[in-house]
Amino acid sequence: MKRRTVLQLAAAGIFPGLSHAATQPPLKELRLDYAYYSPTSLVLRRFGWLEEAFKGDGTSIKWVLSAGSNRALEYLNANSIDIGSSAGLAALLARANGNPIRAPYIFSRPEWTALVVRKDSAIRSIADLKGRKVAATKGTDPYLFLLRALKTAGLKRGDIEHVSLQHADGRTALEQGKVDAWAGLDPHMAASELEAGSRLIYRNVAFNTYGFLNVREDFLASRPTEVGKVIEAYERARAWTIANPAEAARILAEEAKVSLPVALLQVKLRSDFQTPQPSTEHVKALLAAAPILVEEALVKPGADLNRAINDLVDTRFAVPYIKKA
C-alpha cells in the first residue's frame, strides 16, 4: 500500500493517530527480532525479503535474536527494537504493566508449550508436581501455561518450587535431573522429546496463546508505511512456509541447530499459519486467559485488563496488507 493511501485512510479515521506520519524523515534503520519459535521470521530473514522491500528507501535492517517472549518484550520496552514477536498472553502481561505495544499481526497459532518430564520420571499428572521443582521462563507463554495448568489440578504457584530459567536452559536442567519438570517451548521441547525421550504429561492447545507480532505504539503511529511493509513481507514468508513446510523446517533446523525431525515436528504438526489477521478470536482468547494474571498478582494492582486487551490487539491496521486465501 502506498504511503499516500495510508495517510488518506488515517485522515478518514480508519487508522486514527497516523496522519502525522507524513512529517517523518526517511527511516535509517528498522530493528526487529527473529526467533526460533517463529519459523516465518527465520524464513523472512533467510531470503532477505525485508531488505529487498526497504532497499529503495535506503533503510537498513537490523535483526536481533529473541530467546523468548520475555526477551522480545524487554527489547521493545527498552526501545532496542521496533517490532518483536511474542506469545499473546505474554504481550498482554507486558501491556498491562506499562509496555506501550500494539499487536497488528499474528505470525502463527502454535502448540509450542506443554509440561515435560524425563522419560524415567514417576510424575504422571499435574497433581504430582506438588512440591516439585519446575523450570519455566518468567514472562513467557510456557510460564503462564504452567500457572493455568496448575489451576486445573487445584494447585497454585506456591505449591511448586519454580526455577526461572531461559527455555534452552530449562531443557538442560530437566535432562540433567536438576529440575523435576519443565514448561517447555519448541523447538527445545520437540528436541527433548525426540532426542532424550522426554514425556509430555499435560497438553492443552487452548492454553497456548497465539504468536503476536508486536510494534512499539509510537513506532506504529509515526511509521505506518514501514510497518505495513513488514507485514507484507511477513505475508510473503507465511505463504512460502505454508507452500514449503519441509523447506521451512530445514531453515529452522539450520538456524536453531536442531535435527530436521525436530524442526518438522514444530513446523508441520504444531504450527498453524492460517489466521494472520487479529480479530475477536484473539481478543476472546486473551479474555479467557487474563484472570490468571490477576490471581497470581502478575499485573499491577487495579490494572484494567479489558482495556489492556483492547489497547493491545489491533484488529484494523493489517487489513489492507493481508491477502485473502
mmCIF file of C-alpha atoms in Angstrom, residues 32-268:
data_model
loop_
_atom_site.group_PDB
_atom_site.id
_atom_site.type_symbol
_atom_site.label_atom_id
_atom_site.label_comp_id
_atom_site.label_asym_id
_atom_site.label_seq_id
_atom_site.Cartn_x
_atom_site.Cartn_y
_atom_site.Cartn_z
ATOM 1 C CA LEU A 32 13.182 -6.220 14.555
ATOM 2 C CA ASP A 33 13.643 -9.646 16.058
ATOM 3 C CA TYR A 34 13.759 -13.189 14.783
ATOM 4 C CA ALA A 35 13.047 -16.203 16.960
ATOM 5 C CA TYR A 36 13.178 -19.970 16.748
ATOM 6 C CA TYR A 37 9.570 -20.069 17.983
ATOM 7 C CA SER A 38 8.594 -18.021 14.914
ATOM 8 C CA PRO A 39 9.547 -20.034 11.801
ATOM 9 C CA THR A 40 8.260 -17.333 9.434
ATOM 10 C CA SER A 41 10.696 -14.825 10.939
ATOM 11 C CA LEU A 42 13.527 -17.231 10.066
ATOM 12 C CA VAL A 43 12.245 -17.616 6.500
ATOM 13 C CA LEU A 44 11.945 -13.848 6.141
ATOM 14 C CA ARG A 45 15.469 -13.293 7.393
ATOM 15 C CA ARG A 46 16.961 -16.128 5.337
ATOM 16 C CA PHE A 47 15.662 -14.844 1.984
ATOM 17 C CA GLY A 48 16.297 -11.150 2.625
ATOM 18 C CA TRP A 49 12.799 -10.131 1.577
ATOM 19 C CA LEU A 50 12.649 -7.324 4.112
ATOM 20 C CA GLU A 51 15.993 -5.939 2.932
ATOM 21 C CA GLU A 52 14.614 -6.141 -0.598
ATOM 22 C CA ALA A 53 11.432 -4.264 0.350
ATOM 23 C CA PHE A 54 13.345 -1.415 2.026
ATOM 24 C CA LYS A 55 16.265 -1.141 -0.392
ATOM 25 C CA GLY A 56 14.703 1.694 -2.336
ATOM 26 C CA ASP A 57 14.163 3.694 0.849
ATOM 27 C CA GLY A 58 17.781 3.427 1.938
ATOM 28 C CA THR A 59 16.656 1.753 5.182
ATOM 29 C CA SER A 60 18.987 -0.814 6.725
ATOM 30 C CA ILE A 61 17.561 -3.834 8.559
ATOM 31 C CA LYS A 62 18.886 -4.867 11.961
ATOM 32 C CA TRP A 63 17.926 -8.367 13.127
ATOM 33 C CA VAL A 64 18.034 -9.224 16.841
ATOM 34 C CA LEU A 65 17.590 -12.773 18.176
ATOM 35 C CA SER A 66 14.875 -13.175 20.822
ATOM 36 C CA ALA A 67 15.436 -16.240 23.005
ATOM 37 C CA GLY A 68 11.895 -15.983 24.382
ATOM 38 C CA SER A 69 8.873 -13.698 24.631
ATOM 39 C CA ASN A 70 10.379 -12.106 27.725
ATOM 40 C CA ARG A 71 13.425 -11.006 25.753
ATOM 41 C CA ALA A 72 11.398 -9.654 22.818
ATOM 42 C CA LEU A 73 9.181 -7.663 25.163
ATOM 43 C CA GLU A 74 12.159 -6.361 27.133
ATOM 44 C CA TYR A 75 13.765 -5.167 23.899
ATOM 45 C CA LEU A 76 10.556 -3.406 22.872
ATOM 46 C CA ASN A 77 10.167 -1.730 26.259
ATOM 47 C CA ALA A 78 13.778 -0.564 26.186
ATOM 48 C CA ASN A 79 13.396 0.787 22.622
ATOM 49 C CA SER A 80 16.098 -1.612 21.442
ATOM 50 C CA ILE A 81 13.846 -2.914 18.657
ATOM 51 C CA ASP A 82 10.803 -1.526 16.866
ATOM 52 C CA ILE A 83 8.994 -4.802 16.162
ATOM 53 C CA GLY A 84 9.174 -8.027 18.159
ATOM 54 C CA SER A 85 7.471 -11.419 18.355
ATOM 55 C CA SER A 86 5.957 -12.913 21.481
ATOM 56 C CA ALA A 87 3.124 -15.051 22.759
ATOM 57 C CA GLY A 88 -0.206 -13.286 23.086
ATOM 58 C CA LEU A 89 -0.645 -13.669 26.851
ATOM 59 C CA ALA A 90 2.936 -12.572 27.461
ATOM 60 C CA ALA A 91 2.246 -9.482 25.352
ATOM 61 C CA LEU A 92 -0.867 -8.755 27.405
ATOM 62 C CA LEU A 93 1.100 -9.097 30.633
ATOM 63 C CA ALA A 94 3.638 -6.616 29.304
ATOM 64 C CA ARG A 95 0.982 -4.188 28.053
ATOM 65 C CA ALA A 96 -0.920 -4.289 31.352
ATOM 66 C CA ASN A 97 2.314 -3.483 33.198
ATOM 67 C CA GLY A 98 3.069 -0.436 31.090
ATOM 68 C CA ASN A 99 4.901 -1.701 27.985
ATOM 69 C CA PRO A 100 3.403 0.510 25.211
ATOM 70 C CA ILE A 101 2.941 -2.066 22.446
ATOM 71 C CA ARG A 102 0.272 -2.969 19.925
ATOM 72 C CA ALA A 103 -0.181 -6.231 18.018
ATOM 73 C CA PRO A 104 -1.316 -5.704 14.408
ATOM 74 C CA TYR A 105 -0.365 -9.170 13.110
ATOM 75 C CA ILE A 106 -0.490 -12.839 14.146
ATOM 76 C CA PHE A 107 2.537 -14.839 12.979
ATOM 77 C CA SER A 108 1.131 -18.251 13.968
ATOM 78 C CA ARG A 109 -1.207 -20.226 16.170
ATOM 79 C CA PRO A 110 1.192 -22.733 17.716
ATOM 80 C CA GLU A 111 1.062 -25.516 20.212
ATOM 81 C CA TRP A 112 4.510 -24.606 21.349
ATOM 82 C CA THR A 113 4.378 -25.436 25.042
ATOM 83 C CA ALA A 114 3.422 -28.313 27.345
ATOM 84 C CA LEU A 115 4.541 -29.706 30.689
ATOM 85 C CA VAL A 116 7.504 -32.029 30.246
ATOM 86 C CA VAL A 117 9.217 -34.625 32.444
ATOM 87 C CA ARG A 118 12.123 -37.026 31.908
ATOM 88 C CA LYS A 119 11.387 -40.372 30.317
ATOM 89 C CA ASP A 120 12.073 -42.224 33.586
ATOM 90 C CA SER A 121 10.112 -39.817 35.797
ATOM 91 C CA ALA A 122 7.454 -41.111 38.169
ATOM 92 C CA ILE A 123 5.453 -37.919 37.572
ATOM 93 C CA ARG A 124 2.307 -38.739 35.612
ATOM 94 C CA SER A 125 -0.040 -35.816 36.184
ATOM 95 C CA ILE A 126 -0.171 -32.152 37.156
ATOM 96 C CA ALA A 127 -1.138 -33.147 40.710
ATOM 97 C CA ASP A 128 2.190 -34.985 41.004
ATOM 98 C CA LEU A 129 4.034 -31.669 40.595
ATOM 99 C CA LYS A 130 3.154 -30.523 44.112
ATOM 100 C CA GLY A 131 6.354 -29.781 45.995
ATOM 101 C CA ARG A 132 8.495 -30.403 42.898
ATOM 102 C CA LYS A 133 10.998 -28.202 41.090
ATOM 103 C CA VAL A 134 9.567 -26.927 37.800
ATOM 104 C CA ALA A 135 11.551 -24.839 35.324
ATOM 105 C CA ALA A 136 9.883 -22.104 33.263
ATOM 106 C CA THR A 137 10.866 -18.763 31.782
ATOM 107 C CA LYS A 138 9.024 -15.947 33.560
ATOM 108 C CA GLY A 139 7.097 -13.578 31.320
ATOM 109 C CA THR A 140 6.570 -16.172 28.582
ATOM 110 C CA ASP A 141 3.751 -18.410 27.401
ATOM 111 C CA PRO A 142 5.275 -21.567 28.964
ATOM 112 C CA TYR A 143 5.329 -19.899 32.401
ATOM 113 C CA LEU A 144 1.746 -18.685 32.069
ATOM 114 C CA PHE A 145 0.763 -22.099 30.661
ATOM 115 C CA LEU A 146 2.260 -23.674 33.796
ATOM 116 C CA LEU A 147 0.199 -21.427 36.066
ATOM 117 C CA ARG A 148 -3.015 -22.171 34.181
ATOM 118 C CA ALA A 149 -2.243 -25.894 34.136
ATOM 119 C CA LEU A 150 -1.628 -25.946 37.891
ATOM 120 C CA LYS A 151 -5.005 -24.319 38.435
ATOM 121 C CA THR A 152 -6.747 -27.189 36.619
ATOM 122 C CA ALA A 153 -5.452 -29.501 39.354
ATOM 123 C CA GLY A 154 -6.292 -27.126 42.201
ATOM 124 C CA LEU A 155 -2.676 -26.048 42.641
ATOM 125 C CA LYS A 156 -1.061 -22.608 42.750
ATOM 126 C CA ARG A 157 2.405 -21.260 42.048
ATOM 127 C CA GLY A 158 3.291 -21.626 45.728
ATOM 128 C CA ASP A 159 2.579 -25.362 45.574
ATOM 129 C CA ILE A 160 5.651 -25.923 43.388
ATOM 130 C CA GLU A 161 9.231 -24.693 43.512
ATOM 131 C CA HIS A 162 9.537 -22.552 40.404
ATOM 132 C CA VAL A 163 13.016 -22.382 38.877
ATOM 133 C CA SER A 164 13.371 -19.446 36.493
ATOM 134 C CA LEU A 165 15.486 -20.456 33.511
ATOM 135 C CA GLN A 166 15.568 -19.399 29.887
ATOM 136 C CA HIS A 167 13.984 -22.015 27.604
ATOM 137 C CA ALA A 168 17.128 -23.797 26.407
ATOM 138 C CA ASP A 169 18.499 -23.916 29.959
ATOM 139 C CA GLY A 170 15.212 -25.377 31.181
ATOM 140 C CA ARG A 171 15.636 -28.296 28.812
ATOM 141 C CA THR A 172 19.183 -28.888 30.006
ATOM 142 C CA ALA A 173 18.144 -28.720 33.659
ATOM 143 C CA LEU A 174 15.364 -31.238 33.069
ATOM 144 C CA GLU A 175 17.524 -33.741 31.234
ATOM 145 C CA GLN A 176 20.311 -33.425 33.836
ATOM 146 C CA GLY A 177 17.866 -34.040 36.675
ATOM 147 C CA LYS A 178 18.271 -30.598 38.224
ATOM 148 C CA VAL A 179 14.512 -29.990 37.998
ATOM 149 C CA ASP A 180 11.601 -32.422 38.069
ATOM 150 C CA ALA A 181 9.564 -30.873 35.270
ATOM 151 C CA TRP A 182 9.756 -28.121 32.708
ATOM 152 C CA ALA A 183 7.258 -25.925 30.900
ATOM 153 C CA GLY A 184 8.910 -26.362 27.517
ATOM 154 C CA LEU A 185 9.000 -24.373 24.314
ATOM 155 C CA ASP A 186 9.597 -25.591 20.780
ATOM 156 C CA PRO A 187 11.986 -26.338 19.208
ATOM 157 C CA HIS A 188 13.693 -27.185 22.514
ATOM 158 C CA MET A 189 10.695 -29.202 23.704
ATOM 159 C CA ALA A 190 10.455 -31.195 20.471
ATOM 160 C CA ALA A 191 14.197 -31.876 20.642
ATOM 161 C CA SER A 192 13.923 -33.141 24.210
ATOM 162 C CA GLU A 193 11.069 -35.448 23.190
ATOM 163 C CA LEU A 194 12.772 -36.929 20.150
ATOM 164 C CA GLU A 195 16.359 -36.964 21.379
ATOM 165 C CA ALA A 196 16.061 -37.602 25.121
ATOM 166 C CA GLY A 197 12.718 -39.407 25.272
ATOM 167 C CA SER A 198 11.146 -36.741 27.479
ATOM 168 C CA ARG A 199 7.396 -37.104 28.035
ATOM 169 C CA LEU A 200 4.637 -34.514 27.783
ATOM 170 C CA ILE A 201 2.392 -35.000 30.802
ATOM 171 C CA TYR A 202 -0.012 -32.164 30.033
ATOM 172 C CA ARG A 203 -1.001 -30.646 26.701
ATOM 173 C CA ASN A 204 -3.733 -28.095 26.060
ATOM 174 C CA VAL A 205 -3.676 -26.200 22.789
ATOM 175 C CA ALA A 206 -6.228 -23.728 24.164
ATOM 176 C CA PHE A 207 -3.692 -22.648 26.800
ATOM 177 C CA ASN A 208 -1.116 -21.884 24.073
ATOM 178 C CA THR A 209 -1.778 -18.251 23.156
ATOM 179 C CA TYR A 210 -1.141 -17.007 19.651
ATOM 180 C CA GLY A 211 2.104 -15.667 18.230
ATOM 181 C CA PHE A 212 1.762 -11.861 18.284
ATOM 182 C CA LEU A 213 3.914 -9.559 16.176
ATOM 183 C CA ASN A 214 4.158 -6.537 18.458
ATOM 184 C CA VAL A 215 5.072 -2.994 17.493
ATOM 185 C CA ARG A 216 6.023 -0.141 19.763
ATOM 186 C CA GLU A 217 2.985 2.115 19.832
ATOM 187 C CA ASP A 218 4.873 5.271 18.925
ATOM 188 C CA PHE A 219 6.546 3.499 16.005
ATOM 189 C CA LEU A 220 3.211 2.232 14.664
ATOM 190 C CA ALA A 221 1.775 5.747 14.875
ATOM 191 C CA SER A 222 4.715 7.503 13.237
ATOM 192 C CA ARG A 223 5.793 4.817 10.759
ATOM 193 C CA PRO A 224 2.634 3.151 9.388
ATOM 194 C CA THR A 225 4.095 2.709 5.908
ATOM 195 C CA GLU A 226 7.137 0.896 7.259
ATOM 196 C CA VAL A 227 5.032 -1.344 9.498
ATOM 197 C CA GLY A 228 2.836 -2.127 6.511
ATOM 198 C CA LYS A 229 5.890 -3.198 4.521
ATOM 199 C CA VAL A 230 6.963 -5.507 7.356
ATOM 200 C CA ILE A 231 3.531 -7.126 7.421
ATOM 201 C CA GLU A 232 3.592 -7.565 3.638
ATOM 202 C CA ALA A 233 6.989 -9.247 3.950
ATOM 203 C CA TYR A 234 5.679 -11.495 6.728
ATOM 204 C CA GLU A 235 2.771 -12.382 4.487
ATOM 205 C CA ARG A 236 5.220 -13.402 1.779
ATOM 206 C CA ALA A 237 7.086 -15.571 4.286
ATOM 207 C CA ARG A 238 3.835 -17.053 5.609
ATOM 208 C CA ALA A 239 2.639 -18.027 2.124
ATOM 209 C CA TRP A 240 6.019 -19.558 1.328
ATOM 210 C CA THR A 241 6.067 -21.512 4.610
ATOM 211 C CA ILE A 242 2.585 -22.922 4.001
ATOM 212 C CA ALA A 243 3.605 -23.975 0.492
ATOM 213 C CA ASN A 244 7.024 -25.297 1.533
ATOM 214 C CA PRO A 245 6.795 -26.702 5.085
ATOM 215 C CA ALA A 246 9.695 -29.128 4.671
ATOM 216 C CA GLU A 247 11.992 -26.370 3.396
ATOM 217 C CA ALA A 248 10.841 -24.060 6.200
ATOM 218 C CA ALA A 249 11.655 -26.814 8.674
ATOM 219 C CA ARG A 250 15.110 -27.159 7.144
ATOM 220 C CA ILE A 251 15.727 -23.438 7.697
ATOM 221 C CA LEU A 252 14.573 -23.782 11.315
ATOM 222 C CA ALA A 253 16.845 -26.798 11.804
ATOM 223 C CA GLU A 254 19.841 -24.891 10.487
ATOM 224 C CA GLU A 255 19.136 -21.704 12.453
ATOM 225 C CA ALA A 256 18.213 -23.340 15.769
ATOM 226 C CA LYS A 257 20.785 -26.116 15.336
ATOM 227 C CA VAL A 258 18.244 -28.879 15.855
ATOM 228 C CA SER A 259 17.645 -32.006 13.810
ATOM 229 C CA LEU A 260 15.318 -31.943 10.828
ATOM 230 C CA PRO A 261 12.793 -34.300 12.501
ATOM 231 C CA VAL A 262 12.597 -31.881 15.444
ATOM 232 C CA ALA A 263 12.023 -28.932 13.121
ATOM 233 C CA LEU A 264 9.424 -30.845 11.116
ATOM 234 C CA LEU A 265 7.531 -31.665 14.310
ATOM 235 C CA GLN A 266 7.382 -27.972 15.174
ATOM 236 C CA VAL A 267 6.550 -26.604 11.715
ATOM 237 C CA LYS A 268 4.228 -29.270 10.322
#
